[in-house]
Amino acid sequence: AQSVTQLGSHVSVSEGALVLLRCNYSSSVPPYLFWYVQYPNQGLQLLLKYTSAATLVKGINGFEAEFKKSETSFHLTKPSAHMSDAAEYFCAVRSNSGNTPLVFGKGTRLSVIA
Amino acid sequence: DTGVSQDPRHKITKRGQNVTFRCDPISEHNRLYWYRQTLGQGPEFLTYFQNEAQLEKSRLLSDRFSAERPKGSFSTLEIQRTEQGDSAMYLCASSPDSLAGGRAQYFGPGTRLLVL
């Protein structure tokens, strides 16, 4: 069984500051890992994915995440926050067979202060 | 390349009524998923299809819920005798069969249901 823990339900950063959103996973099999972003009253947009290739994954809008097996982590980062980054961010895991549904964390709301 | 579309975007209904939602996946995607998202939570899996076959159903999918994908293209999710606890955002996603991209799922805009 897989599970995801996102540390911090709300993160607030200043515009231009580093964004760090934390995700730890639990999986009995090698995982695939994903980050999604959700703007108010919209669906989820795929930011990036880890599928057992490179451990450092680059996504859209300047985001990247690093898969660390020893720490069972997949934290999301962005060097410089922009006002438009304010949204809800979800980390998700599934088994690498791809036959299981996505299991999501509870989400982290990112606020960006001018 | 059109994305996943869902209809309607919003639905208000009275308790006890039936509602039906439609999802049109990305055209070349064989897999289609339904999730439910309540306020302050991440999406929770309901069911998924590979082509027209419904391969897995969550325990969340009570017998009042039914999903179909009759021709392996669009899908419908019906809720019978709605309850106030059914109020949520219903999200549809699709993915290709190929494992090359980790079968990443692409989501529609969702249907927000409010049961009065």
Tab-separated table of N, CA and C in Angstrom, chain A residues 3-13 18-26 33-36 47-48 63-68 71-78 87-93 103-110:
chain	number	residue	atom	x	y	z
A	3	SER	N	1.224	5.539	0.592
A	3	SER	CA	0.666	6.706	1.270
A	3	SER	C	1.610	7.880	1.099
A	4	VAL	N	1.083	9.063	1.295
A	4	VAL	CA	1.859	10.293	1.140
A	4	VAL	C	1.578	11.202	2.326
A	5	THR	N	2.628	11.801	2.837
A	5	THR	CA	2.492	12.801	3.885
A	5	THR	C	3.091	14.100	3.405
A	6	GLN	N	2.297	15.143	3.415
A	6	GLN	CA	2.796	16.467	3.079
A	6	GLN	C	2.900	17.271	4.370
A	7	LEU	N	4.108	17.664	4.691
A	7	LEU	CA	4.352	18.379	5.931
A	7	LEU	C	4.033	19.851	5.751
A	8	GLY	N	3.110	20.342	6.558
A	8	GLY	CA	2.712	21.741	6.457
A	8	GLY	C	1.520	21.902	5.543
A	9	SER	N	0.369	22.212	6.122
A	9	SER	CA	-0.820	22.412	5.289
A	9	SER	C	-0.803	23.791	4.626
A	10	HIS	N	0.011	24.695	5.177
A	10	HIS	CA	0.090	26.052	4.636
A	10	HIS	C	1.524	26.543	4.744
A	11	VAL	N	2.055	27.004	3.614
A	11	VAL	CA	3.389	27.584	3.573
A	11	VAL	C	3.277	28.987	2.987
A	12	SER	N	3.939	29.923	3.617
A	12	SER	CA	3.912	31.306	3.163
A	12	SER	C	5.337	31.764	2.891
A	13	VAL	N	5.569	32.335	1.705
A	13	VAL	CA	6.896	32.832	1.342
A	13	VAL	C	6.764	34.220	0.743
A	18	LEU	N	12.863	31.396	-1.862
A	18	LEU	CA	12.842	29.971	-2.187
A	18	LEU	C	11.523	29.341	-1.743
A	19	VAL	N	10.992	28.499	-2.610
A	19	VAL	CA	9.816	27.700	-2.261
A	19	VAL	C	10.282	26.274	-1.979
A	20	LEU	N	9.852	25.729	-0.832
A	20	LEU	CA	10.141	24.335	-0.486
A	20	LEU	C	8.872	23.728	0.069
A	21	LEU	N	8.319	22.752	-0.656
A	21	LEU	CA	7.124	22.033	-0.199
A	21	LEU	C	7.530	20.582	0.004
A	22	ARG	N	7.232	20.069	1.180
A	22	ARG	CA	7.743	18.748	1.566
A	22	ARG	C	6.744	17.632	1.312
A	23	CYS	N	7.289	16.503	0.847
A	23	CYS	CA	6.478	15.316	0.595
A	23	CYS	C	7.291	14.094	0.978
A	24	ASN	N	6.743	13.272	1.846
A	24	ASN	CA	7.325	11.970	2.166
A	24	ASN	C	6.332	10.886	1.782
A	25	TYR	N	6.848	9.805	1.262
A	25	TYR	CA	5.972	8.747	0.796
A	25	TYR	C	6.276	7.443	1.502
A	26	SER	N	5.320	6.565	1.442
A	26	SER	CA	5.490	5.201	1.930
A	26	SER	C	5.013	4.273	0.827
A	33	LEU	N	6.180	8.970	-8.603
A	33	LEU	CA	5.784	10.106	-7.775
A	33	LEU	C	5.448	11.301	-8.644
A	34	PHE	N	4.480	12.082	-8.188
A	34	PHE	CA	3.966	13.189	-8.984
A	34	PHE	C	3.697	14.393	-8.084
A	35	TRP	N	3.853	15.576	-8.656
A	35	TRP	CA	3.365	16.804	-8.027
A	35	TRP	C	2.349	17.441	-8.968
A	36	TYR	N	1.237	17.850	-8.362
A	36	TYR	CA	0.188	18.552	-9.080
A	36	TYR	C	-0.066	19.890	-8.412
A	47	LEU	N	2.599	19.058	-12.567
A	47	LEU	CA	3.815	19.875	-12.533
A	47	LEU	C	5.024	19.085	-12.988
A	48	LEU	N	5.176	17.885	-12.413
A	48	LEU	CA	6.320	17.048	-12.748
A	48	LEU	C	6.072	15.634	-12.253
A	63	PHE	N	9.614	24.762	-11.454
A	63	PHE	CA	9.650	23.849	-10.320
A	63	PHE	C	10.528	22.631	-10.611
A	64	GLU	N	11.100	22.081	-9.564
A	64	GLU	CA	11.810	20.826	-9.670
A	64	GLU	C	11.662	20.053	-8.370
A	65	ALA	N	11.934	18.752	-8.437
A	65	ALA	CA	11.828	17.905	-7.252
A	65	ALA	C	12.915	16.844	-7.328
A	66	GLU	N	13.386	16.417	-6.168
A	66	GLU	CA	14.433	15.409	-6.106
A	66	GLU	C	13.933	14.180	-5.367
A	67	PHE	N	14.061	13.026	-5.999
A	67	PHE	CA	13.681	11.760	-5.381
A	67	PHE	C	14.855	11.272	-4.526
A	68	LYS	N	14.606	11.092	-3.235
A	68	LYS	CA	15.634	10.576	-2.323
A	68	LYS	C	15.088	9.312	-1.672
A	71	GLU	N	15.605	8.753	2.107
A	71	GLU	CA	14.771	9.596	2.978
A	71	GLU	C	13.291	9.422	2.662
A	72	THR	N	12.968	8.602	1.702
A	72	THR	CA	11.590	8.429	1.179
A	72	THR	C	10.928	9.785	0.996
A	73	SER	N	11.662	10.669	0.308
A	73	SER	CA	11.141	12.028	0.125
A	73	SER	C	11.124	12.408	-1.344
A	74	PHE	N	10.290	13.394	-1.643
A	74	PHE	CA	10.166	13.927	-3.002
A	74	PHE	C	9.734	15.385	-2.854
A	75	HIS	N	10.600	16.201	-2.284
A	75	HIS	CA	10.268	17.600	-1.994
A	75	HIS	C	10.275	18.450	-3.266
A	76	LEU	N	9.379	19.396	-3.306
A	76	LEU	CA	9.216	20.300	-4.458
A	76	LEU	C	9.890	21.630	-4.142
A	77	THR	N	10.675	22.136	-5.089
A	77	THR	CA	11.346	23.411	-4.861
A	77	THR	C	11.228	24.322	-6.078
A	78	LYS	N	11.389	25.615	-5.795
A	78	LYS	CA	11.494	26.624	-6.850
A	78	LYS	C	12.374	27.729	-6.296
A	87	ALA	N	-1.190	28.802	-4.804
A	87	ALA	CA	-2.120	27.739	-5.194
A	87	ALA	C	-2.020	26.613	-4.169
A	88	GLU	N	-2.769	25.535	-4.415
A	88	GLU	CA	-2.684	24.320	-3.598
A	88	GLU	C	-1.824	23.318	-4.364
A	89	TYR	N	-0.915	22.677	-3.644
A	89	TYR	CA	-0.002	21.722	-4.267
A	89	TYR	C	-0.204	20.343	-3.644
A	90	PHE	N	-0.298	19.328	-4.516
A	90	PHE	CA	-0.531	17.964	-4.064
A	90	PHE	C	0.588	17.058	-4.547
A	91	CYS	N	1.081	16.240	-3.638
A	91	CYS	CA	2.015	15.182	-3.964
A	91	CYS	C	1.226	13.883	-4.082
A	92	ALA	N	1.595	13.023	-5.024
A	92	ALA	CA	0.865	11.775	-5.213
A	92	ALA	C	1.834	10.648	-5.530
A	93	VAL	N	1.450	9.431	-5.174
A	93	VAL	CA	2.289	8.249	-5.376
A	93	VAL	C	1.454	7.129	-5.984
A	103	VAL	N	-2.446	7.882	-5.134
A	103	VAL	CA	-2.776	8.185	-3.746
A	103	VAL	C	-2.198	9.566	-3.462
A	104	PHE	N	-3.069	10.483	-3.060
A	104	PHE	CA	-2.674	11.872	-2.869
A	104	PHE	C	-2.429	12.205	-1.407
A	105	GLY	N	-1.548	13.185	-1.190
A	105	GLY	CA	-1.456	13.794	0.121
A	105	GLY	C	-2.592	14.784	0.309
A	106	LYS	N	-2.629	15.391	1.497
A	106	LYS	CA	-3.724	16.306	1.800
A	106	LYS	C	-3.524	17.691	1.213
A	107	GLY	N	-2.351	17.936	0.669
A	107	GLY	CA	-2.118	19.207	0.012
A	107	GLY	C	-1.430	20.233	0.891
A	108	THR	N	-0.719	21.136	0.243
A	108	THR	CA	-0.101	22.277	0.920
A	108	THR	C	-0.506	23.536	0.181
A	109	ARG	N	-1.081	24.475	0.912
A	109	ARG	CA	-1.462	25.744	0.293
A	109	ARG	C	-0.291	26.705	0.366
A	110	LEU	N	0.132	27.179	-0.795
A	110	LEU	CA	1.252	28.117	-0.875
A	110	LEU	C	0.715	29.531	-1.034
